[in-house]
PDB file of C-alpha atoms in Angstrom:
ATOM      1  CA  GLY A  25     -30.637  21.014 -31.753  1.00  0.00           C
ATOM      2  CA  TYR A  26     -29.457  19.453 -28.531  1.00  0.00           C
ATOM      3  CA  GLY A  27     -29.225  15.697 -27.995  1.00  0.00           C
ATOM      4  CA  ILE A  28     -29.291  15.636 -24.183  1.00  0.00           C
ATOM      5  CA  ARG A  29     -29.690  18.910 -22.336  1.00  0.00           C
ATOM      6  CA  ILE A  30     -29.412  19.209 -18.503  1.00  0.00           C
ATOM      7  CA  GLU A  31     -30.734  22.696 -17.585  1.00  0.00           C
ATOM      8  CA  GLY A  32     -31.433  24.559 -14.362  1.00  0.00           C
ATOM      9  CA  SER A  33     -30.515  21.454 -12.392  1.00  0.00           C
ATOM     10  CA  THR A  34     -28.446  20.436  -9.345  1.00  0.00           C
ATOM     11  CA  ASP A  35     -26.518  17.235  -8.798  1.00  0.00           C
ATOM     12  CA  VAL A  36     -27.588  15.331 -11.972  1.00  0.00           C
ATOM     13  CA  VAL A  37     -25.555  12.304 -12.911  1.00  0.00           C
ATOM     14  CA  LEU A  38     -25.730  11.090 -16.568  1.00  0.00           C
ATOM     15  CA  GLU A  39     -24.041   7.747 -17.261  1.00  0.00           C
ATOM     16  CA  ASN A  40     -23.581   5.335 -20.179  1.00  0.00           C
ATOM     17  CA  CYS A  41     -25.384   7.496 -22.768  1.00  0.00           C
ATOM     18  CA  GLU A  42     -24.822   8.021 -26.521  1.00  0.00           C
ATOM     19  CA  ALA A  43     -25.850  10.823 -28.798  1.00  0.00           C
ATOM     20  CA  TYR A  44     -25.538  10.924 -32.632  1.00  0.00           C
ATOM     21  CA  ARG A  45     -26.118  13.465 -35.394  1.00  0.00           C
ATOM     22  CA  CYS A  46     -27.194  16.244 -33.007  1.00  0.00           C
ATOM     23  CA  GLY A  47     -27.073  19.964 -33.671  1.00  0.00           C
ATOM     24  CA  ARG A  48     -25.726  22.663 -31.406  1.00  0.00           C
ATOM     25  CA  HIS A  49     -24.512  20.211 -28.719  1.00  0.00           C
ATOM     26  CA  HIS A  50     -24.859  16.483 -28.378  1.00  0.00           C
ATOM     27  CA  ILE A  51     -24.693  16.578 -24.547  1.00  0.00           C
ATOM     28  CA  ALA A  52     -24.722  19.763 -22.440  1.00  0.00           C
ATOM     29  CA  ALA A  53     -24.977  21.052 -18.926  1.00  0.00           C
ATOM     30  CA  ILE A  54     -26.635  24.439 -19.105  1.00  0.00           C
ATOM     31  CA  ASN A  55     -27.062  26.569 -15.907  1.00  0.00           C
ATOM     32  CA  SER A  56     -26.567  23.434 -13.879  1.00  0.00           C
ATOM     33  CA  THR A  57     -24.236  22.700 -10.976  1.00  0.00           C
ATOM     34  CA  GLY A  58     -22.922  19.440  -9.526  1.00  0.00           C
ATOM     35  CA  PHE A  59     -23.345  17.803 -12.973  1.00  0.00           C
ATOM     36  CA  VAL A  60     -21.449  14.546 -13.525  1.00  0.00           C
ATOM     37  CA  GLY A  61     -21.293  13.070 -17.061  1.00  0.00           C
ATOM     38  CA  ARG A  62     -19.651   9.648 -17.155  1.00  0.00           C
ATOM     39  CA  HIS A  63     -19.014   7.135 -19.930  1.00  0.00           C
ATOM     40  CA  LEU A  64     -20.562   9.266 -22.682  1.00  0.00           C
ATOM     41  CA  ARG A  65     -20.134   8.601 -26.417  1.00  0.00           C
ATOM     42  CA  ALA A  66     -21.081  10.836 -29.328  1.00  0.00           C
ATOM     43  CA  ALA A  67     -20.554  11.010 -33.126  1.00  0.00           C
ATOM     44  CA  TYR A  68     -21.495  12.931 -36.208  1.00  0.00           C
ATOM     45  CA  VAL A  69     -22.265  16.583 -36.075  1.00  0.00           C
ATOM     46  CA  GLN A  70     -24.893  18.200 -38.152  1.00  0.00           C
ATOM     47  CA  PRO A  71     -23.062  20.044 -40.875  1.00  0.00           C
ATOM     48  CA  ALA A  72     -23.230  23.847 -41.030  1.00  0.00           C
ATOM     49  CA  THR A  73     -25.062  24.206 -37.746  1.00  0.00           C
ATOM     50  CA  PRO A  74     -25.811  27.946 -37.151  1.00  0.00           C
ATOM     51  CA  GLY A  75     -23.342  29.269 -34.595  1.00  0.00           C
ATOM     52  CA  GLY A  76     -21.281  26.140 -34.957  1.00  0.00           C
ATOM     53  CA  ASN A  77     -21.353  22.880 -32.993  1.00  0.00           C
ATOM     54  CA  SER A  78     -19.458  21.445 -30.083  1.00  0.00           C
ATOM     55  CA  ILE A  79     -20.123  17.864 -28.978  1.00  0.00           C
ATOM     56  CA  PHE A  80     -20.056  18.485 -25.209  1.00  0.00           C
ATOM     57  CA  CYS A  81     -20.654  21.782 -23.364  1.00  0.00           C
ATOM     58  CA  SER A  82     -20.771  23.323 -19.874  1.00  0.00           C
ATOM     59  CA  TYR A  83     -22.344  26.780 -19.712  1.00  0.00           C
ATOM     60  CA  ALA A  84     -23.707  29.003 -16.978  1.00  0.00           C
ATOM     61  CA  ASP A  85     -24.959  32.554 -16.827  1.00  0.00           C
ATOM     62  CA  GLN A  86     -27.012  34.792 -14.474  1.00  0.00           C
ATOM     63  CA  ASN A  87     -29.880  32.185 -14.660  1.00  0.00           C
ATOM     64  CA  ALA A  88     -27.706  29.531 -12.953  1.00  0.00           C
ATOM     65  CA  PRO A  89     -28.734  28.158  -9.559  1.00  0.00           C
ATOM     66  CA  VAL A  90     -25.448  29.229  -7.958  1.00  0.00           C
ATOM     67  CA  ALA A  91     -22.807  31.914  -8.550  1.00  0.00           C
ATOM     68  CA  LYS A  92     -20.274  29.310  -9.905  1.00  0.00           C
ATOM     69  CA  CYS A  93     -21.536  26.103 -11.423  1.00  0.00           C
ATOM     70  CA  THR A  94     -19.364  22.948 -11.394  1.00  0.00           C
ATOM     71  CA  SER A  95     -19.298  20.087 -13.792  1.00  0.00           C
ATOM     72  CA  LEU A  96     -17.325  16.874 -14.075  1.00  0.00           C
ATOM     73  CA  TRP A  97     -16.827  14.929 -17.307  1.00  0.00           C
ATOM     74  CA  ASP A  98     -15.328  11.439 -16.929  1.00  0.00           C
ATOM     75  CA  ASP A  99     -14.543   9.055 -19.818  1.00  0.00           C
ATOM     76  CA  ILE A 100     -16.159  10.954 -22.725  1.00  0.00           C
ATOM     77  CA  SER A 101     -15.333  10.526 -26.358  1.00  0.00           C
ATOM     78  CA  ALA A 102     -16.529  11.599 -29.755  1.00  0.00           C
ATOM     79  CA  GLU A 103     -15.863  10.801 -33.393  1.00  0.00           C
ATOM     80  CA  HIS A 104     -16.691  12.363 -36.781  1.00  0.00           C
ATOM     81  CA  LEU A 105     -16.527  16.025 -35.911  1.00  0.00           C
ATOM     82  CA  GLU A 106     -15.994  17.024 -39.524  1.00  0.00           C
ATOM     83  CA  GLY A 107     -18.306  19.769 -40.941  1.00  0.00           C
ATOM     84  CA  GLY A 108     -19.161  21.283 -37.608  1.00  0.00           C
ATOM     85  CA  VAL A 109     -17.905  24.831 -38.323  1.00  0.00           C
ATOM     86  CA  PRO A 110     -18.793  26.185 -41.709  1.00  0.00           C
ATOM     87  CA  GLY A 111     -15.614  27.170 -43.529  1.00  0.00           C
ATOM     88  CA  HIS A 112     -13.393  26.153 -40.611  1.00  0.00           C
ATOM     89  CA  GLY A 113     -13.340  22.353 -40.694  1.00  0.00           C
ATOM     90  CA  ASP A 114     -14.018  20.175 -37.650  1.00  0.00           C
ATOM     91  CA  GLY A 115     -16.270  21.196 -34.833  1.00  0.00           C
ATOM     92  CA  PRO A 116     -14.994  21.458 -31.243  1.00  0.00           C
ATOM     93  CA  PHE A 117     -15.090  18.431 -28.937  1.00  0.00           C
ATOM     94  CA  PHE A 118     -15.935  20.480 -25.866  1.00  0.00           C
ATOM     95  CA  THR A 119     -16.696  24.076 -24.920  1.00  0.00           C
ATOM     96  CA  SER A 120     -17.068  25.688 -21.390  1.00  0.00           C
ATOM     97  CA  HIS A 121     -18.100  29.322 -21.080  1.00  0.00           C
ATOM     98  CA  GLY A 122     -20.390  31.748 -19.377  1.00  0.00           C
ATOM     99  CA  PRO A 123     -19.793  34.233 -16.436  1.00  0.00           C
ATOM    100  CA  ASN A 124     -21.252  31.775 -13.891  1.00  0.00           C
ATOM    101  CA  GLN A 125     -19.391  28.730 -15.025  1.00  0.00           C
ATOM    102  CA  GLY A 126     -17.031  27.542 -12.241  1.00  0.00           C
ATOM    103  CA  LEU A 127     -14.721  24.510 -11.909  1.00  0.00           C
ATOM    104  CA  VAL A 128     -14.777  22.167 -14.869  1.00  0.00           C
ATOM    105  CA  THR A 129     -13.050  18.791 -14.221  1.00  0.00           C
ATOM    106  CA  MET A 130     -12.347  16.556 -17.165  1.00  0.00           C
ATOM    107  CA  LEU A 131     -10.991  12.955 -16.668  1.00  0.00           C
ATOM    108  CA  ASN A 132      -9.905  10.258 -19.130  1.00  0.00           C
ATOM    109  CA  ILE A 133     -11.142  11.943 -22.320  1.00  0.00           C
ATOM    110  CA  VAL A 134     -10.551  10.802 -25.879  1.00  0.00           C
ATOM    111  CA  ALA A 135     -10.678  13.870 -28.035  1.00  0.00           C
ATOM    112  CA  GLN A 136     -10.201  14.282 -31.777  1.00  0.00           C
ATOM    113  CA  GLY A 137     -11.068  17.996 -31.840  1.00  0.00           C
ATOM    114  CA  LYS A 138     -10.639  21.133 -29.850  1.00  0.00           C
ATOM    115  CA  VAL A 139     -11.338  21.080 -26.091  1.00  0.00           C
ATOM    116  CA  SER A 140     -11.974  24.852 -25.407  1.00  0.00           C
ATOM    117  CA  PHE A 141     -12.080  26.090 -21.796  1.00  0.00           C
ATOM    118  CA  MET A 142     -13.274  29.676 -21.997  1.00  0.00           C
ATOM    119  CA  SER A 143     -13.854  29.921 -18.284  1.00  0.00           C
ATOM    120  CA  GLY A 144     -11.925  28.707 -15.289  1.00  0.00           C
ATOM    121  CA  PRO A 145     -10.772  27.118 -13.162  1.00  0.00           C
ATOM    122  CA  VAL A 146     -10.007  23.827 -15.007  1.00  0.00           C
ATOM    123  CA  ILE A 147      -8.615  20.450 -14.054  1.00  0.00           C
ATOM    124  CA  VAL A 148      -7.768  17.973 -16.789  1.00  0.00           C
ATOM    125  CA  ARG A 149      -6.444  14.517 -15.793  1.00  0.00           C
ATOM    126  CA  GLY A 150      -5.687  11.633 -18.106  1.00  0.00           C
ATOM    127  CA  GLY A 151      -6.884  10.829 -21.581  1.00  0.00           C
ATOM    128  CA  VAL A 152      -5.771  11.070 -25.176  1.00  0.00           C
ATOM    129  CA  LEU A 153      -5.643  13.890 -27.697  1.00  0.00           C
ATOM    130  CA  ASN A 154      -5.375  12.632 -31.304  1.00  0.00           C
ATOM    131  CA  ARG A 155      -5.685  13.853 -34.860  1.00  0.00           C
ATOM    132  CA  THR A 156      -5.853  17.639 -34.618  1.00  0.00           C
ATOM    133  CA  ALA A 157      -7.159  17.852 -31.053  1.00  0.00           C
ATOM    134  CA  SER A 158      -6.010  20.570 -28.656  1.00  0.00           C
ATOM    135  CA  ILE A 159      -6.596  21.730 -25.101  1.00  0.00           C
ATOM    136  CA  GLU A 160      -7.303  25.473 -25.540  1.00  0.00           C
ATOM    137  CA  ASN A 161      -7.385  26.979 -22.130  1.00  0.00           C
ATOM    138  CA  TRP A 162      -8.379  30.537 -21.238  1.00  0.00           C
ATOM    139  CA  GLY A 163      -8.829  30.033 -17.442  1.00  0.00           C
ATOM    140  CA  ASP A 164      -6.021  31.058 -15.035  1.00  0.00           C
ATOM    141  CA  GLY A 165      -4.581  28.472 -12.730  1.00  0.00           C
ATOM    142  CA  ALA A 166      -5.470  25.417 -14.762  1.00  0.00           C
ATOM    143  CA  ILE A 167      -4.016  21.976 -13.997  1.00  0.00           C
ATOM    144  CA  ILE A 168      -3.470  19.794 -17.044  1.00  0.00           C
ATOM    145  CA  GLU A 169      -1.837  16.433 -16.336  1.00  0.00           C
ATOM    146  CA  GLY A 170      -1.401  12.880 -17.525  1.00  0.00           C
ATOM    147  CA  LEU A 171      -2.501  13.448 -21.154  1.00  0.00           C
ATOM    148  CA  THR A 172      -1.194  11.483 -24.150  1.00  0.00           C
ATOM    149  CA  LEU A 173      -0.725  13.592 -27.269  1.00  0.00           C
ATOM    150  CA  THR A 174      -0.490  11.964 -30.698  1.00  0.00           C
ATOM    151  CA  ASP A 175      -0.694  12.954 -34.338  1.00  0.00           C
ATOM    152  CA  SER A 176      -0.966  16.794 -34.629  1.00  0.00           C
ATOM    153  CA  SER A 177      -2.473  17.425 -31.237  1.00  0.00           C
ATOM    154  CA  ALA A 178      -1.299  20.129 -28.797  1.00  0.00           C
ATOM    155  CA  ILE A 179      -1.848  22.105 -25.575  1.00  0.00           C
ATOM    156  CA  ASP A 180      -2.660  25.723 -26.285  1.00  0.00           C
ATOM    157  CA  GLN A 181      -2.242  27.839 -23.166  1.00  0.00           C
ATOM    158  CA  TRP A 182      -3.756  31.335 -23.292  1.00  0.00           C
ATOM    159  CA  ALA A 183      -4.009  31.812 -19.483  1.00  0.00           C
ATOM    160  CA  LYS A 184      -1.746  32.530 -16.556  1.00  0.00           C
ATOM    161  CA  ASN A 185      -0.272  30.468 -13.775  1.00  0.00           C
ATOM    162  CA  GLY A 186      -1.165  27.034 -15.040  1.00  0.00           C
ATOM    163  CA  ILE A 187       0.561  23.723 -14.456  1.00  0.00           C
ATOM    164  CA  ILE A 188       1.173  21.284 -17.293  1.00  0.00           C
ATOM    165  CA  GLN A 189       2.703  18.073 -15.966  1.00  0.00           C
ATOM    166  CA  ASN A 190       3.173  14.302 -16.518  1.00  0.00           C
ATOM    167  CA  CYS A 191       2.084  14.433 -20.118  1.00  0.00           C
ATOM    168  CA  VAL A 192       3.496  12.301 -23.011  1.00  0.00           C
ATOM    169  CA  ALA A 193       3.622  13.515 -26.595  1.00  0.00           C
ATOM    170  CA  HIS A 194       4.750  11.782 -29.725  1.00  0.00           C
ATOM    171  CA  LEU A 195       3.831  14.196 -32.492  1.00  0.00           C
ATOM    172  CA  ILE A 196       4.127  14.897 -36.138  1.00  0.00           C
ATOM    173  CA  PRO A 197       2.319  18.247 -36.444  1.00  0.00           C
ATOM    174  CA  GLU A 198       1.043  18.953 -39.977  1.00  0.00           C
ATOM    175  CA  GLY A 199       0.500  22.382 -41.365  1.00  0.00           C
ATOM    176  CA  GLY A 200       1.409  23.978 -38.083  1.00  0.00           C
ATOM    177  CA  GLY A 201      -0.957  21.719 -36.090  1.00  0.00           C
ATOM    178  CA  PRO A 202      -4.112  23.081 -34.315  1.00  0.00           C
ATOM    179  CA  THR A 203      -2.146  26.076 -32.904  1.00  0.00           C
ATOM    180  CA  GLY A 204      -0.289  27.074 -36.043  1.00  0.00           C
ATOM    181  CA  TYR A 205       3.041  26.748 -34.139  1.00  0.00           C
ATOM    182  CA  SER A 206       3.931  23.132 -34.943  1.00  0.00           C
ATOM    183  CA  THR A 207       4.582  22.441 -31.336  1.00  0.00           C
ATOM    184  CA  ALA A 208       3.470  20.280 -28.383  1.00  0.00           C
ATOM    185  CA  ILE A 209       2.838  23.277 -26.023  1.00  0.00           C
ATOM    186  CA  VAL A 210       2.428  26.895 -26.779  1.00  0.00           C
ATOM    187  CA  CYS A 211       2.211  29.733 -24.270  1.00  0.00           C
ATOM    188  CA  ARG A 212       0.310  32.596 -25.948  1.00  0.00           C
ATOM    189  CA  PRO A 213       0.645  36.340 -25.295  1.00  0.00           C
ATOM    190  CA  HIS A 214      -0.260  37.265 -21.741  1.00  0.00           C
ATOM    191  CA  ALA A 215       0.116  33.533 -20.652  1.00  0.00           C
ATOM    192  CA  THR A 216       2.546  34.390 -17.899  1.00  0.00           C
ATOM    193  CA  GLY A 217       3.785  32.292 -15.019  1.00  0.00           C
ATOM    194  CA  ASN A 218       3.033  28.862 -16.439  1.00  0.00           C
ATOM    195  CA  ILE A 219       4.906  25.750 -15.163  1.00  0.00           C
ATOM    196  CA  ILE A 220       5.745  22.878 -17.504  1.00  0.00           C
ATOM    197  CA  ARG A 221       7.264  19.902 -15.705  1.00  0.00           C
ATOM    198  CA  PHE A 222       7.788  16.147 -15.756  1.00  0.00           C
ATOM    199  CA  ASN A 223       6.589  15.744 -19.329  1.00  0.00           C
ATOM    200  CA  THR A 224       8.020  13.615 -22.154  1.00  0.00           C
ATOM    201  CA  LEU A 225       7.754  15.496 -25.462  1.00  0.00           C
ATOM    202  CA  VAL A 226       8.991  13.908 -28.681  1.00  0.00           C
ATOM    203  CA  THR A 227       8.181  16.136 -31.663  1.00  0.00           C
ATOM    204  CA  GLY A 228      10.349  15.157 -34.670  1.00  0.00           C
ATOM    205  CA  LYS A 229      11.390  18.273 -36.569  1.00  0.00           C
ATOM    206  CA  PHE A 230       8.935  20.489 -34.678  1.00  0.00           C
ATOM    207  CA  SER A 231       9.304  22.203 -31.368  1.00  0.00           C
ATOM    208  CA  CYS A 232       8.448  20.906 -27.906  1.00  0.00           C
ATOM    209  CA  LEU A 233       7.566  24.320 -26.544  1.00  0.00           C
ATOM    210  CA  ALA A 234       6.735  27.600 -28.242  1.00  0.00           C
ATOM    211  CA  LEU A 235       6.602  31.059 -26.568  1.00  0.00           C
ATOM    212  CA  ALA A 236       4.415  33.480 -28.409  1.00  0.00           C
ATOM    213  CA  ASN A 237       5.478  36.658 -26.625  1.00  0.00           C
ATOM    214  CA  ASN A 238       8.164  38.318 -24.524  1.00  0.00           C
ATOM    215  CA  ASP A 239       8.662  38.047 -20.762  1.00  0.00           C
ATOM    216  CA  LEU A 240       6.189  35.269 -20.144  1.00  0.00           C
ATOM    217  CA  GLY A 241       8.243  33.972 -17.180  1.00  0.00           C
ATOM    218  CA  THR A 242       7.700  30.309 -18.194  1.00  0.00           C
ATOM    219  CA  GLN A 243       9.208  27.630 -16.007  1.00  0.00           C
ATOM    220  CA  TRP A 244      10.134  24.232 -17.413  1.00  0.00           C
ATOM    221  CA  TYR A 245      11.999  21.617 -15.429  1.00  0.00           C
ATOM    222  CA  GLY A 246      12.271  17.842 -15.082  1.00  0.00           C
ATOM    223  CA  ASN A 247      11.107  17.278 -18.648  1.00  0.00           C
ATOM    224  CA  ILE A 248      12.339  15.015 -21.521  1.00  0.00           C
ATOM    225  CA  MET A 249      12.249  17.210 -24.632  1.00  0.00           C
ATOM    226  CA  LEU A 250      13.405  15.631 -27.804  1.00  0.00           C
ATOM    227  CA  SER A 251      13.242  17.501 -31.116  1.00  0.00           C
ATOM    228  CA  ASP A 252      15.281  17.485 -34.295  1.00  0.00           C
ATOM    229  CA  GLY A 253      14.175  21.060 -34.917  1.00  0.00           C
ATOM    230  CA  LEU A 254      13.941  23.881 -32.401  1.00  0.00           C
ATOM    231  CA  THR A 255      13.382  22.407 -28.917  1.00  0.00           C
ATOM    232  CA  VAL A 256      12.097  25.781 -27.744  1.00  0.00           C
ATOM    233  CA  TYR A 257      10.768  28.221 -30.323  1.00  0.00           C
ATOM    234  CA  LYS A 258       9.985  31.930 -30.055  1.00  0.00           C
ATOM    235  CA  VAL A 259       9.201  34.372 -32.903  1.00  0.00           C
ATOM    236  CA  ALA A 260      11.709  36.867 -31.436  1.00  0.00           C
ATOM    237  CA  ALA A 261      14.925  36.285 -29.514  1.00  0.00           C
ATOM    238  CA  LEU A 262      14.719  34.536 -26.230  1.00  0.00           C
ATOM    239  CA  THR A 263      15.386  36.931 -23.343  1.00  0.00           C
ATOM    240  CA  ALA A 264      15.945  36.616 -19.567  1.00  0.00           C
ATOM    241  CA  GLY A 265      12.300  37.302 -18.860  1.00  0.00           C
ATOM    242  CA  ASP A 266      11.157  34.374 -21.051  1.00  0.00           C
ATOM    243  CA  ALA A 267      12.655  31.495 -19.098  1.00  0.00           C
ATOM    244  CA  ILE A 268      12.618  31.238 -15.291  1.00  0.00           C
ATOM    245  CA  ASN A 269      13.582  28.138 -13.256  1.00  0.00           C
ATOM    246  CA  VAL A 270      14.669  26.130 -16.328  1.00  0.00           C
ATOM    247  CA  ASP A 271      16.683  23.104 -15.195  1.00  0.00           C
ATOM    248  CA  TYR A 272      16.956  19.334 -14.778  1.00  0.00           C
ATOM    249  CA  ASN A 273      15.678  18.709 -18.315  1.00  0.00           C
ATOM    250  CA  PHE A 274      16.856  15.976 -20.685  1.00  0.00           C
ATOM    251  CA  TYR A 275      17.476  17.148 -24.278  1.00  0.00           C
ATOM    252  CA  GLY A 276      18.677  15.470 -27.375  1.00  0.00           C
ATOM    253  CA  PRO A 277      22.084  16.177 -28.985  1.00  0.00           C
ATOM    254  CA  LYS A 278      20.477  18.550 -31.524  1.00  0.00           C
ATOM    255  CA  ALA A 279      18.718  20.722 -28.935  1.00  0.00           C
ATOM    256  CA  MET A 280      18.310  24.301 -30.065  1.00  0.00           C
ATOM    257  CA  PHE A 281      16.763  27.151 -28.228  1.00  0.00           C
ATOM    258  CA  ASN A 282      15.591  29.583 -30.889  1.00  0.00           C
ATOM    259  CA  GLY A 283      18.919  29.137 -32.721  1.00  0.00           C
ATOM    260  CA  THR A 284      21.083  28.817 -29.620  1.00  0.00           C
ATOM    261  CA  ALA A 285      22.784  25.530 -29.072  1.00  0.00           C
ATOM    262  CA  LEU A 286      22.720  23.819 -25.614  1.00  0.00           C
ATOM    263  CA  ASP A 287      26.241  24.809 -24.584  1.00  0.00           C
ATOM    264  CA  SER A 288      25.592  28.510 -25.311  1.00  0.00           C
ATOM    265  CA  TRP A 289      22.211  28.259 -23.670  1.00  0.00           C
ATOM    266  CA  LYS A 290      23.865  26.948 -20.473  1.00  0.00           C
ATOM    267  CA  ASP A 291      26.359  29.806 -20.620  1.00  0.00           C
ATOM    268  CA  GLN A 292      23.399  32.097 -19.984  1.00  0.00           C
ATOM    269  CA  GLY A 293      22.834  30.332 -16.578  1.00  0.00           C
ATOM    270  CA  LEU A 294      20.022  28.141 -17.737  1.00  0.00           C
ATOM    271  CA  ASP A 295      19.685  24.373 -17.571  1.00  0.00           C
ATOM    272  CA  SER A 296      22.892  23.987 -15.537  1.00  0.00           C
ATOM    273  CA  HIS A 297      21.904  20.509 -14.350  1.00  0.00           C
ATOM    274  CA  SER A 298      20.284  19.387 -17.618  1.00  0.00           C
TER     275      SER A 298
END
């Protein structure tokens, strides 16, 4: 059920192609390295595809030509992802996985569904997330920068030591958004050591940042974070191990840190120059 499948190949460039109403994947690089997909368009998944459907895919296993395959996706977009996952709504926009999958670079995307990086490392630069799109990252050391987030979209960080920077979000998350946290950025359990900097996050009554566990050691500095709800949200109380190097941020007058107002937050030695 593939539309275009690049398999067992090296240094293939695929440009200015379209794929419609395909099955498992519309366009995929399977056990291939040096793949470049540029100016690609896709739409309409086949409903109830066995095993689900993602529009674009990078995958590599022991049959790959090298130990770590690389792929670059530049200016790709897709529409009408509804019905791709039986019982779970829209299908994913992109999936990367496999033990031999190496660096995935994604530039200037327009995504309406989940962008799932199940292998690392990952570089994402530029593009738009809209509707219920999300960047779901499981690879340590990811760089995510220059994205525009609208509607209910989000960045969902499951991995360690990533950098999220220079992104702009204007959100109205509905029903918790794609992460369930009604937030622009969430750091999940075990997602330690992430840096969030130089972003502009405007989220209405929802949070700009959510921390899903204790002692994640998250850094955030140089951001504009405007929320009429909780600026930073955590299920439990914020502790010293949650926030490291938090300063030089710009908050609104209603800024709240899990129930703590800005003045009290500063009394803890955080955001002294904010």
